Coordinates of N, CA, C and O and ligand atoms in Angstrom, one line a residue:
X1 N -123.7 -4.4 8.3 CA -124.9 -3.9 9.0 C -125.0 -4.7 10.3 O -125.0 -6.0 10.2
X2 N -125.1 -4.3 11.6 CA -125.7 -5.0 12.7 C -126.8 -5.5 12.8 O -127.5 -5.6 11.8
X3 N -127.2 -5.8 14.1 CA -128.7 -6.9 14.1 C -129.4 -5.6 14.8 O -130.6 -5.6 14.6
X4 N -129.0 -4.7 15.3 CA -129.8 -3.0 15.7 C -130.4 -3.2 14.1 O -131.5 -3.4 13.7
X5 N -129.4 -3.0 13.5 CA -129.7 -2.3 11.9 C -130.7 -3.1 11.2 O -131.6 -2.8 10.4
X6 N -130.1 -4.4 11.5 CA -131.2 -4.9 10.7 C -132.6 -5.0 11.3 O -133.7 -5.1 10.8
X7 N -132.4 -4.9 12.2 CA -134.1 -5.3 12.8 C -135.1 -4.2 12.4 O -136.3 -4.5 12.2
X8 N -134.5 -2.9 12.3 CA -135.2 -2.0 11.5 C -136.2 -2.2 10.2 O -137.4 -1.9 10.1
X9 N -135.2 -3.2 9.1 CA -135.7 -3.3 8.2 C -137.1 -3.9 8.0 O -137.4 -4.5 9.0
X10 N -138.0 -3.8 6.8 CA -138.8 -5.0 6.6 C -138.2 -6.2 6.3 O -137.1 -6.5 5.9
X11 N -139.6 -6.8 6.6 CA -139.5 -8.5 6.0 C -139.0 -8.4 4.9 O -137.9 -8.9 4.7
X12 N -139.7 -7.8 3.8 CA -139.0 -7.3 2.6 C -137.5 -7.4 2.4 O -136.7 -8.1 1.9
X13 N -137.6 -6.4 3.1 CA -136.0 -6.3 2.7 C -135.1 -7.3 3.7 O -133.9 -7.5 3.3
X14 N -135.4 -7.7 4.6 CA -134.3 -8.8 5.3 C -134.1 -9.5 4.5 O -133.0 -10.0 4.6
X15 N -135.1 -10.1 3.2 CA -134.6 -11.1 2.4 C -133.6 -10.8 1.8 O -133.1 -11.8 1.5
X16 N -132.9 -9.7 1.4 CA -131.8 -9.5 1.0 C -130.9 -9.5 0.7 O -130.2 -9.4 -0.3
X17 N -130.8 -9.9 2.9 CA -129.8 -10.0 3.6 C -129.7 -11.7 4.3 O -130.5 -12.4 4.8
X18 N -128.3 -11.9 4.1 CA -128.2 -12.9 5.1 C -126.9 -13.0 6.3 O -125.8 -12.5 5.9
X19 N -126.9 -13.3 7.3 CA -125.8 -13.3 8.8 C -124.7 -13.7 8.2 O -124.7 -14.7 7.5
X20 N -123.9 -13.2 8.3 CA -122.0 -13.9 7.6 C -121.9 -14.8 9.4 O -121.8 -14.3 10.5
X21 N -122.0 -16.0 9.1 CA -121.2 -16.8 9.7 C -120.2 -16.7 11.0 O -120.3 -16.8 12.2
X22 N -119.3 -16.3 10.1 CA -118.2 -15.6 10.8 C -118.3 -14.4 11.6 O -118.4 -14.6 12.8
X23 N -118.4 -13.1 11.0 CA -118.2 -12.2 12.2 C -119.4 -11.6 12.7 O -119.3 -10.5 13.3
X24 N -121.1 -12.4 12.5 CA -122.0 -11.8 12.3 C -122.9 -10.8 11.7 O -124.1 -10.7 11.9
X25 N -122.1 -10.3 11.0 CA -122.6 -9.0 10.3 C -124.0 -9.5 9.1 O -124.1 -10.6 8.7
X26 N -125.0 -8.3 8.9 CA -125.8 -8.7 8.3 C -125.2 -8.5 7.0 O -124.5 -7.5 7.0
X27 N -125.2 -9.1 5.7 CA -125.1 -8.2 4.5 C -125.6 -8.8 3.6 O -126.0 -9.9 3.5
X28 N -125.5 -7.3 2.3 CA -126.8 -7.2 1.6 C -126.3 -8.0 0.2 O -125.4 -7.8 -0.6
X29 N -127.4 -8.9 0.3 CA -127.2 -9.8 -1.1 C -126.9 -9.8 -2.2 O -126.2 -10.6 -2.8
X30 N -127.7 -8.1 -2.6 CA -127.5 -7.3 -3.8 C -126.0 -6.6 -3.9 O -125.8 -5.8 -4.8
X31 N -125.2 -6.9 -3.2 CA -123.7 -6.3 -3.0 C -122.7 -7.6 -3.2 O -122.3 -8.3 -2.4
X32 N -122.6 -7.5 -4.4 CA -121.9 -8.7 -4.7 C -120.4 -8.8 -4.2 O -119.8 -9.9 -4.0
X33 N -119.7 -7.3 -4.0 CA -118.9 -7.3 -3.8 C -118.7 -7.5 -1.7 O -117.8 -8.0 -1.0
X34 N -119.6 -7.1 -1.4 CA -119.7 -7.6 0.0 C -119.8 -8.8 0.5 O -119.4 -9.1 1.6
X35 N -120.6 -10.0 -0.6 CA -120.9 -11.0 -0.5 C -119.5 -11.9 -0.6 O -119.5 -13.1 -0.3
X36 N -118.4 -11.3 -1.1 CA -117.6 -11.8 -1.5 C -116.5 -11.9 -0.2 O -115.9 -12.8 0.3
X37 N -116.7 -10.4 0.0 CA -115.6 -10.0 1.1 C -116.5 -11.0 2.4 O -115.5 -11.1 3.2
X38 N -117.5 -11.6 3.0 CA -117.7 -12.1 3.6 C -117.7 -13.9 3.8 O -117.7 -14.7 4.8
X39 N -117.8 -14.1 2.4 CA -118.1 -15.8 2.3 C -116.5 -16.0 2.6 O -116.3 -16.9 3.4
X40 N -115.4 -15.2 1.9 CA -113.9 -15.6 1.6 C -112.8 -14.8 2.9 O -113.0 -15.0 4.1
X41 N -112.2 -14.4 2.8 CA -111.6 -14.1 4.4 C -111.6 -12.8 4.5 O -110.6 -12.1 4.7
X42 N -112.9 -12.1 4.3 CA -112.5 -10.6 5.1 C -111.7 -10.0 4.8 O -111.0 -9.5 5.7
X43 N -111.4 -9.7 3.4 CA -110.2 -8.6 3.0 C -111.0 -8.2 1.7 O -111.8 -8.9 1.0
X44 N -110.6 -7.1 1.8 CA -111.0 -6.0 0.5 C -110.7 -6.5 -0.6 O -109.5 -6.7 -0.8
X45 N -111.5 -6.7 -1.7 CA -111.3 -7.0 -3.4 C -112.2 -6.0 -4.5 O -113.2 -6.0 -5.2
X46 N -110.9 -5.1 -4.3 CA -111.1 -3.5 -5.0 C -111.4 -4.0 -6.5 O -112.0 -3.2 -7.2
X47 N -111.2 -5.3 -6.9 CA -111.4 -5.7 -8.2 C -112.5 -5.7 -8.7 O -112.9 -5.7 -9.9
X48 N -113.3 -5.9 -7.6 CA -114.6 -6.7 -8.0 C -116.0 -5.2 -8.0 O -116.0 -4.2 -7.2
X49 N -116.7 -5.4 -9.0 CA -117.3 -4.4 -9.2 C -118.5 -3.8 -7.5 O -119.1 -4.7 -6.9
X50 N -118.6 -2.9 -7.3 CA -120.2 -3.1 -6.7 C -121.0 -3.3 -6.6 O -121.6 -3.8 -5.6
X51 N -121.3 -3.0 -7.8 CA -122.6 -3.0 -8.2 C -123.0 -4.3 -9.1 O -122.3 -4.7 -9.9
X52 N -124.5 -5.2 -8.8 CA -124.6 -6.4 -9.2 C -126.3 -5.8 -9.1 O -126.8 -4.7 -9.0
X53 N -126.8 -7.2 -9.1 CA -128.3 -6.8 -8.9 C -129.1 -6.3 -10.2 O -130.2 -6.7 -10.2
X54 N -128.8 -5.6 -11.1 CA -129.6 -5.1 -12.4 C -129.9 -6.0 -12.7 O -129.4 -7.0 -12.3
X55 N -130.9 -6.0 -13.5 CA -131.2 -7.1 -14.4 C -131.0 -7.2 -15.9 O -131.1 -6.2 -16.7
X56 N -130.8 -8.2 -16.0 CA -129.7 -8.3 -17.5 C -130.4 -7.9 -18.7 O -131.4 -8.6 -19.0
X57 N -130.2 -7.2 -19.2 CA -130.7 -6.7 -20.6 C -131.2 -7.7 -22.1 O -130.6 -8.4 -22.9
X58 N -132.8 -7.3 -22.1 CA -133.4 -8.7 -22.9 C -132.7 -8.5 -24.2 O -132.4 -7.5 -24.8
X59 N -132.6 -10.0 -24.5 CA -132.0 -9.7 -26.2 C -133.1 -9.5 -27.0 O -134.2 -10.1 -26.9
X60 N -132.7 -8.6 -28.0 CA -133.8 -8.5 -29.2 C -134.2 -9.5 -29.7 O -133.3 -10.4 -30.0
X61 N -135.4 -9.7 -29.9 CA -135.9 -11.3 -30.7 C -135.8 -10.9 -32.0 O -135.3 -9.9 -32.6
X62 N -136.4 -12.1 -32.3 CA -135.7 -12.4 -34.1 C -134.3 -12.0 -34.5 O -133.4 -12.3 -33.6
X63 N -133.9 -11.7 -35.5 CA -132.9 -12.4 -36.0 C -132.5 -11.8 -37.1 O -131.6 -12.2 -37.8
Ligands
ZN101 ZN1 -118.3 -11.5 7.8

């Protein structure tokens, strides 16, 4: 996402997001797999799922 793009968003939602360092780009937190391709060198890792962000399923109590 660009800084055009981001500036659109809410406050809200900018938290989401943080500036890569490197080439500028905004991206979104909840994209684990974007988060990845940005902290480490900018190459595609088809391995890594998309999707992140759900929240983890409560375990049944008791026993
Ligand atoms: Zn980047």
């Amino acid at each position: 996402m660009n800084a055009a793009d981001f500036d659109k968003l809410s406050d809200e939602e900018k938290e989401h997001f943080f500036q890569c360092p490197k080439c500028g780009d905004f991206v979104d937190k909840c994209e684990l797999r974007n988060v990845i391709f940005h902290v480490t060198d900018h190459k595609p890792k088809p391995h890594i799922p998309r999707i992140i962000g759900k929240p983890m399923p409560e375990r049944p109590s008791g026993d």
